[in-house]
Structure formats: C-alpha cells, structure tokens
Amino acid sequence: MTTSRRKFIKISALGLGGVAATTSALNMFGANSYLDTLVKENVAKTFKRTPTYCEVCFWKCAAWTYTDEEGAIKKIIGNENDPHCYGRLCPRGTGGVGMYNDDDRLKTPLIRTTVNGEQTFREASWEEALDLIALKFKNIKETYGPEAFALIKHGAPGAHLEHLFKAYGSDTIAEPAYAQCRGPRETGFALTFGSWVGSPEPTDIRDTKCLVLIGSHIGENMHNSQVQEMSDAIDNGATIITVDPRFSTAASKSKFWLPIKPATDIALMLAWMNVLIEEDIYDKEYIAKYANGFNELKEHVSQFTPEWAYGITGIKPNEIRETARTMANAAPSVIIHPGRHVVWYGDDSQRARTMAMLNALLGSWGRRGGFYFKESIKVPKFPHPPYHHPKWGWKEIGEKYPLAQMGITTEVLKAAIPSEDNKYPVKAMMVAGTNITKSIPNKKLLEEAIEALEFMVVIDTMPMDVTGYADVVLPECTYLERYDGIRSATNREPSIAVRVPAVEPKYDSKPVWWMAKQIGERLGLGEYFNYNDFKEVIDWQLKQMGSSLEEMEKIGVKNFTRKSGPLYINEDETYVFPTISGKIELYSQELKDLGFDAMPNYTKHPEPPQGFYRLNYGRAPMHTFSRTANNPNLNDLKKENDLWVNPKVARILGIKTGQAVWLRNQDDVISSFSIKVRVTERVRWDSVYMVHGFGHKEKRLTRAFGKGINDTELISKVAIDPIMGGTGMRGNFVEIITKNPHKNIEI
Ligand SMILES: Nc1nc2c(c(=O)[nH]1)N[C@H]1C(S)=C(S)[C@@H](COP(=O)(O)OP(=O)(O)OC[C@H]3O[C@@H](n4cnc5c(=O)[nH]c(N)nc54)[C@H](O)[C@@H]3O)O[C@H]1N2
Ligand SMILES: Nc1nc2c(c(=O)[nH]1)N[C@H]1C(S)=C(S)[C@@H](COP(=O)(O)OP(=O)(O)OC[C@H]3O[C@@H](n4cnc5c(=O)[nH]c(N)nc54)[C@H](O)[C@@H]3O)O[C@H]1N2
Ligand code: SF4
Ligand SMILES: [Mo]
C-alpha cells in the first residue's frame, strides 16, 4: 500500500446515497420537567418504554426511550431510580434522539478505492468489509505479531473491541479519556489517598457546605447528578468558591470568584495550605491520625505565603486568606473538586496532588459533605478461553512515563512512526467511538502516524473527520438501536443499568458487539464469542447477579445495598488508606524514588508573546465534544462556537461582537474556518475562549461543516506530564486575524 492512500478523504466527494449560550445551565434540567410530566401522564395509553443508558457523554445516565404505536421514538426520559440522573436528563441526553434521526449518518460499510487516479470510498457489503478486515488482522499477526494492531477507542463500543483485541493477542489499546482527560488527576489522588477518583466522582456535593471549583466549570460541564447536586447545595446555602480565569456559569453562582492568572493554580493552592497550617485551622486530629509527612509539608509550604502567591496568581493576599478560612470553617464538609479535564500545563499530576493534599488538610476524604467511599457491583465475566499474552502493549509503549496506568494515545501514535529505535512498531489501527482528529492534539503527529499505517479501520455512527483517513469505515447503529454491556458504576450505592434497543438499526448499520463477533469468527476465535446475540450475555450475567433481562427490561435500573462498609469514615475506628503506608501520603516517597518532587512546587509556564492570547477552551451545556455538533436537535440550540474576547482587546484590535475572525497560533497554524467574536468582560485580557468540538471539515456533516473553529488544530504545542504522559494543551497562543487568510485557497 502506498502512503498516498492515506490521503484524507472528504466523504462528501462520494455522492453516497433556542437556548442561548448564556442561559443559566443550572436551570436547564428544570426546563425538561414539564415535558417529562406530560409524556409520563400519557405513557400508559400510547407509548412503549425501553430502558437504555445515555451515550451522549460518559456520565451514562439511565433512561427510558419512549416509542409510539408505529415504533417511532418520541422522547427519552431519565430513569427515576438512577443515581446518575435522578430521573432527569441534561439537554444533551434529551437531544440524544437526534443521533438516531440524523440523516447524515453513516449508512453502509465503505472501502477506500482509487477511481481515475483519485482516492474515494465505495459502498461495500458487510461480508466484503469484514472479510477484508479479517484478512488484514491475519496479515499483521503473521508479519509483525498481533501487538502491531492497535485499538483507539472511547465509549460503549470499546469494551466489545477490547475483548476482540485481547482474544487476538493485542493489548495495544488506548483512549483519549486518559492522557487527554483525567489521567493526571487519577495519578495525583492515587499517590495521595491510594485510590483513583473515578467516574462518577465520589464528591458528596449534595451535603457539602463549601465547594471549591478549580478550573472545573460545572454547569457548562453538564455531568448530570453533579450539576443537580450543586444546584441543591446552592439552595441549601453552600458556599461556592470558583477559581477560573473566565467568569464561568459556576463563577456566576459563587460567593468567591478568583479570576486567577492562567497556569498559576499550584501557587494559589500552596498558599492556601500555608494559611491552613500557619493559622492552625487544618484538621489536626485527622492529619495526626491519618497522614504521613505533615512536618515536611509544613516546612515546605512555610515559604509560600499569600503575599508570595499574589505576585504570581494576581489573587490578593486577603482573598487567599478569607477563602482558606471559609473552607476551614466548612470542614470537613468541603470539597476541593478534583476537576476532570485536567491536562493543562504538563505539571498536572502535581497540581492534582496539591488538590488532594488540600482535601487532606481539610479532612474531607471519607467525610460527609466531602468525599464518600464509592462502591460498585462486579458484573460476572461471561465465560471465554483465557486471553493470549502479548509480548508488548500499551504499558511498554508508555514505559517512559512511570505512573501511566492506561494507554497513552499520543505514544501509540508515535509508535506508528517507523524509526530504528522504535521497539514497538504499530502497523495497523482500529479507531472506534473517538474522533481522534478532534480529541488528540498535535495534528502533525496524528497525520504522520496515520500516513505510516498499513491499515486503518474506523467505526463510527457519523461521517466524522476521522473517517476520512480510514481504509475501511464501518457504520455502527446508535445506542438507541442496540444492546451493550451492563452499566455498573461506582456511587453511594451500587447500581446497574441496561441498554436495550428501542428500535431496529436504521440503514445498514450494525452494533459493534456484532462486528467484533464477526471478525473474531473469521479469525478462528469463535470460542470467545459463544453467543448468537449479545442479549444472551447480558441475561446470563444478570442471572448470576440475581436478576434477569426480563426484570431489567421492566425496571431499567437496579440498586443494591452497600457491602463494603459505611459511606464515610467510622470515627470510632482507624481507617486504613489503600496507599503503600496505609496513610495519606502528604510527602510522596514514591514520587521521590522516581526522581520527581515529593511535594508539589510551582513552576512558571510560558506566557503569550506580544499580540498573542492564550487559547482557552471548555464545554457548552448543550454539546458534547465534537460528537453533537451535527445532531439536528442540539445543533438547533447552538450551531457554532464563538470567540470570547475581552473588551480591551476588542478595542485595540478594532473588532466587534458578531464579526468573523480567524486565528493563527505560535507555530503558524491558521484555523481552517472563521469564528464569530463575542466581546465580553467574562474573559481575561490575556486569553481568548471557545467551546471545544466545532470547526468540522467534513462536508457530509451538513449542519456542522465549516461552522466555527476547531480548537484542536490550534493545539500544536503539547506539554507532556513526565509522571504519567498526559498531554497538557493549555499552553498555546493565538493571534486574531481579521482578513480571510484562505481567500482563493480551497480548504
Ligand atoms: N482540543 C481539545 N481536545 C480534547 C478536549 C478538549 O476539550 N479540547 N477534551 C478531551 C476530553 S476531556 C475527552 S474525554 C476526549 C473526548 O474524545 P472523543 O470521545 O473522541 O470525543 P468526540 O469528539 O465526541 O468523538 C466521539 C466520536 O465517536 C462517535 N460516536 C458517538 N457515538 C458513537 C457510538 O455509539 N458508536 C460509535 N462507534 N461511535 C460513536 C462520534 O460520531 C465521534 O466521531 O477529548 C479530549 N480532547
Ligand atoms: N456539556 C458538556 N459537559 C461535559 C462534557 C461535554 O463535552 N459537554 N464533557 C465531559 C468530560 S469528558 C469532561 S473531562 C468534563 C470537563 O470539564 P471540566 O473538568 O469541568 O472542565 P475543563 O474543560 O478542564 O475546564 C474548563 C474551565 O477551566 C478554565 N481554565 C482554563 N485555564 C485555567 C487555568 O489555568 N486555571 C484555572 N483555574 N482554570 C482554567 C476554563 O476557563 C473553563 O472554565 O466535562 C464533562 N461534561
Ligand atoms: S449527563 Fe447528559 S449527555 Fe451525559 S449521560 Fe447524562 S443525560 Fe446523557
Ligand atoms: Mo473527558
């Protein structure tokens, strides 16, 4: 295969057959309830309901899909017994039906071909596409070993494919939810408390007296029960402290908004620890009983006074002191929220450590209104032969990063680039449920890696940008049209939920469990897929757990009683933390032994040069990443992102709200499309801000094509976390261009 085959294909060439952004997101759940009641009252008469859990984001809210007598989907409503959603979906979950209804969906398998010297895709039968994929799996195994076939995945399809890859002999697996999302937080908290934060976060928001959000914009970040609990906590008089350079929705609900200078959070948190210790307002009993290294910490932070931090963060010493005292007053019912998308500046595991240590000083881990002890229920494994042992996999590929606990997508991509010292050559890749052109930074690396691959399969529901790089594209049906694995999630009480198809798959789309089985059987791995329909697996598992598919179809969610002990630390006993020492590690010997700082330090990060602004990005309540931009229902609510610009900057550049501008970054990368300016005091003068997930280049996305800017293409500089390999993405700077730089150039 020549490398030119890898050329990005715009599927468009193939000829194949009112909510304002400023609406208070915290109220958006309420907006659904009237409609919910209306439908609920009529349910018995006309509608059938089928249980599912939402796939619009990864909070996995359990829901009911209502279909009418003709079998058409009418509405999706939250399951009342579900601790992830408390009976209400967020606007994205309600709009999930748009995924099913989107006419732009992938409709048949596609195979890359050359017609008259031009690369294009042709429609193919499942038989042909699956035979070709199976042949490539065999060839790669024979020529390079199964390890050379990598899987990059996200979401529910991932589990089925992970099973296929492990049966085949490859553990070369990674997902953007680790090194582009929450990896550093898990490392930082595990080093301190011995356990990952995990999802949903075990933050006891509903009972908290003080919630501290550090660059976590709950309310725009719409993770369901978390938003609802925050709303309740506010009603109950909880104090919200928001540290964000931007006036976020959460900031607007806060008693204290600290508009910090970007990239200086560690300095603020060191100063907070200084105040808690100097003023003797930390939880002395808890620390004496449970923590290791307090004296070292006391000594370490003694130099980091609020006056010291002021010069770095721009937050006044009296504000630092007052907020620290507020937290101490609320302790232990206080939460320094660990955040979620935490890959910012490359020292992110250390920033997560500072957050964890602050929680320790406040005694909030294992305390009511702080962090509860989560529990989940184990879903028994459907019997299959043991997996093969690969010679290498994600661990070896990421070996440079000693505390990486999952595959690092960017390292897997690097492994695809041939070089003499590449010990782990990746030659083929399957990408499923992730639009890596938007979710993984450093486009140059991505394109170089893809170019070098011998074979690439993409499995998606939509003709997203990523499909244009594939040799074979397989259309998955949406979550409303398929069975998937049982959702078992950690929460206050364990619960499970099922996903049952409400309708038949549209077009010629199929569920991934079926694709995995088909490929597996072609590879002689039939024993690993010993069922005709995935529902047999679910039913078997449910029966082991004392339920059945029949029961779950009626209830959707099953809650279990806790078995692991109380929700919070029993004050009469001595809790043993799952760390090496059994205690909270304020001083980390583990980090020290690996050559890192045992206690966090502030390091200065680059600042935007003259004429450039820091590129800041985040979430909008009605969209999830790039996946919803074309969703007819959600596109209706917000069609494109806009560029938040401070009035001072607007004045200097002479730009106005509504004006289209382009961006050029520090590496001379120019945005493919323009974005409309929104002049607002809500953003600092040194930054600009946009919502992630827009700027689609694929014309087959008829609603999303060319709308807004893709932040990812401007993230060419990445600050890698040396501890676990996270890709810090907030150190990119852009200048604003007012004249179309692409005039006469086709993009
Ligand atoms: N620049 C930048 N990069 C980021 C982020 C950011 O804010 N800015 N956020 C980061 C974070 S926090 C995360 S978690 C990741 C998210 O990364 P991704 O999960 O890759 O995000 P999406 O862009 O939504 O891509 C999802 C893809 O899955 C497809 N899809 C949706 N449903 C299904 C399905 O049921 N089956 C299949 N087969 N495909 C489906 C969608 O069409 C889409 O192509 O991105 C990270 N990368
Ligand atoms: N509606 C919606 N909700 C979602 C998602 C979605 O796509 N859509 N995705 C979900 C996922 S997977 C994730 S990981 C989460 C991510 O959501 P969060 O973890 O809450 O948010 P981030 O994207 O990390 O942070 C965005 C905020 O950080 C601020 N910020 C930027 N730089 C700095 C800085 O230097 N210091 C401080 N203190 N703040 C800074 C930005 O101004 C912005 O308000 O959202 C989840 N919820
Ligand atoms: S938070 Fe919203 S989008 Fe995410 S799973 Fe729940 S309803 Fe779906
Ligand atoms: Mo994420």
Short mmCIF file of N, CA, C and O in Angstrom, two decimals, residues 130 133-134 137 161 164 430 459 474 514-525 529:
data_model
loop_
_atom_site.label_atom_id
_atom_site.label_comp_id
_atom_site.label_asym_id
_atom_site.label_seq_id
_atom_site.Cartn_x
_atom_site.Cartn_y
_atom_site.Cartn_z
N LEU A 130 -15.94 -7.00 6.20
CA LEU A 130 -15.46 -7.81 7.32
C LEU A 130 -14.39 -8.80 6.87
O LEU A 130 -13.41 -9.04 7.57
N ILE A 133 -11.18 -6.85 6.56
CA ILE A 133 -10.61 -6.53 7.88
C ILE A 133 -9.96 -7.78 8.49
O ILE A 133 -8.84 -7.73 8.99
N ALA A 134 -10.68 -8.90 8.40
CA ALA A 134 -10.14 -10.14 8.98
C ALA A 134 -8.83 -10.52 8.29
O ALA A 134 -7.87 -10.94 8.94
N PHE A 137 -6.13 -8.39 9.73
CA PHE A 137 -5.78 -8.87 11.08
C PHE A 137 -4.80 -10.05 10.97
O PHE A 137 -3.82 -10.12 11.69
N LEU A 161 -14.67 -4.33 21.56
CA LEU A 161 -13.47 -4.40 20.72
C LEU A 161 -12.24 -4.77 21.54
O LEU A 161 -11.35 -5.47 21.07
N LEU A 164 -12.22 -8.37 21.61
CA LEU A 164 -11.70 -8.92 20.35
C LEU A 164 -10.18 -8.81 20.29
O LEU A 164 -9.49 -9.77 19.95
N MET A 430 -7.34 0.31 14.69
CA MET A 430 -8.79 0.43 14.63
C MET A 430 -9.18 1.58 15.54
O MET A 430 -8.68 1.68 16.67
N ILE A 459 -14.67 2.90 13.10
CA ILE A 459 -16.07 2.53 13.37
C ILE A 459 -16.73 3.72 14.04
O ILE A 459 -16.30 4.19 15.08
N LEU A 474 -16.76 1.38 9.11
CA LEU A 474 -17.93 0.56 9.46
C LEU A 474 -18.95 1.43 10.20
O LEU A 474 -18.60 2.14 11.14
N TRP A 514 -21.67 -7.09 17.41
CA TRP A 514 -21.86 -7.99 16.25
C TRP A 514 -20.61 -7.96 15.36
O TRP A 514 -20.13 -8.99 14.90
N MET A 515 -20.08 -6.74 15.13
CA MET A 515 -18.88 -6.64 14.29
C MET A 515 -17.72 -7.41 14.92
O MET A 515 -16.98 -8.13 14.24
N ALA A 516 -17.56 -7.25 16.25
CA ALA A 516 -16.45 -7.92 16.94
C ALA A 516 -16.58 -9.44 16.79
O ALA A 516 -15.60 -10.14 16.50
N LYS A 517 -17.80 -9.93 16.94
CA LYS A 517 -18.04 -11.37 16.82
C LYS A 517 -17.74 -11.85 15.39
O LYS A 517 -17.10 -12.88 15.20
N GLN A 518 -18.19 -11.07 14.42
CA GLN A 518 -17.97 -11.45 13.02
C GLN A 518 -16.48 -11.52 12.69
O GLN A 518 -16.02 -12.45 12.04
N ILE A 519 -15.75 -10.53 13.14
CA ILE A 519 -14.30 -10.51 12.87
C ILE A 519 -13.65 -11.66 13.63
O ILE A 519 -12.84 -12.41 13.08
N GLY A 520 -14.04 -11.82 14.89
CA GLY A 520 -13.49 -12.90 15.72
C GLY A 520 -13.68 -14.26 15.07
O GLY A 520 -12.75 -15.06 14.99
N GLU A 521 -14.87 -14.51 14.59
CA GLU A 521 -15.15 -15.82 13.97
C GLU A 521 -14.29 -16.03 12.73
O GLU A 521 -13.79 -17.12 12.48
N ARG A 522 -14.11 -14.97 11.97
CA ARG A 522 -13.26 -15.08 10.77
C ARG A 522 -11.80 -15.36 11.13
O ARG A 522 -11.03 -15.81 10.31
N LEU A 523 -11.41 -15.01 12.36
CA LEU A 523 -10.04 -15.22 12.79
C LEU A 523 -9.88 -16.53 13.56
O LEU A 523 -8.84 -16.79 14.17
N GLY A 524 -10.94 -17.34 13.59
CA GLY A 524 -10.88 -18.61 14.32
C GLY A 524 -11.00 -18.42 15.83
O GLY A 524 -10.52 -19.23 16.61
N LEU A 525 -11.58 -17.29 16.25
CA LEU A 525 -11.70 -17.00 17.68
C LEU A 525 -13.15 -17.15 18.15
O LEU A 525 -13.57 -16.50 19.11
N PHE A 529 -16.65 -15.82 21.41
CA PHE A 529 -17.93 -15.14 21.10
C PHE A 529 -19.04 -16.19 21.06
O PHE A 529 -19.74 -16.35 20.07
#
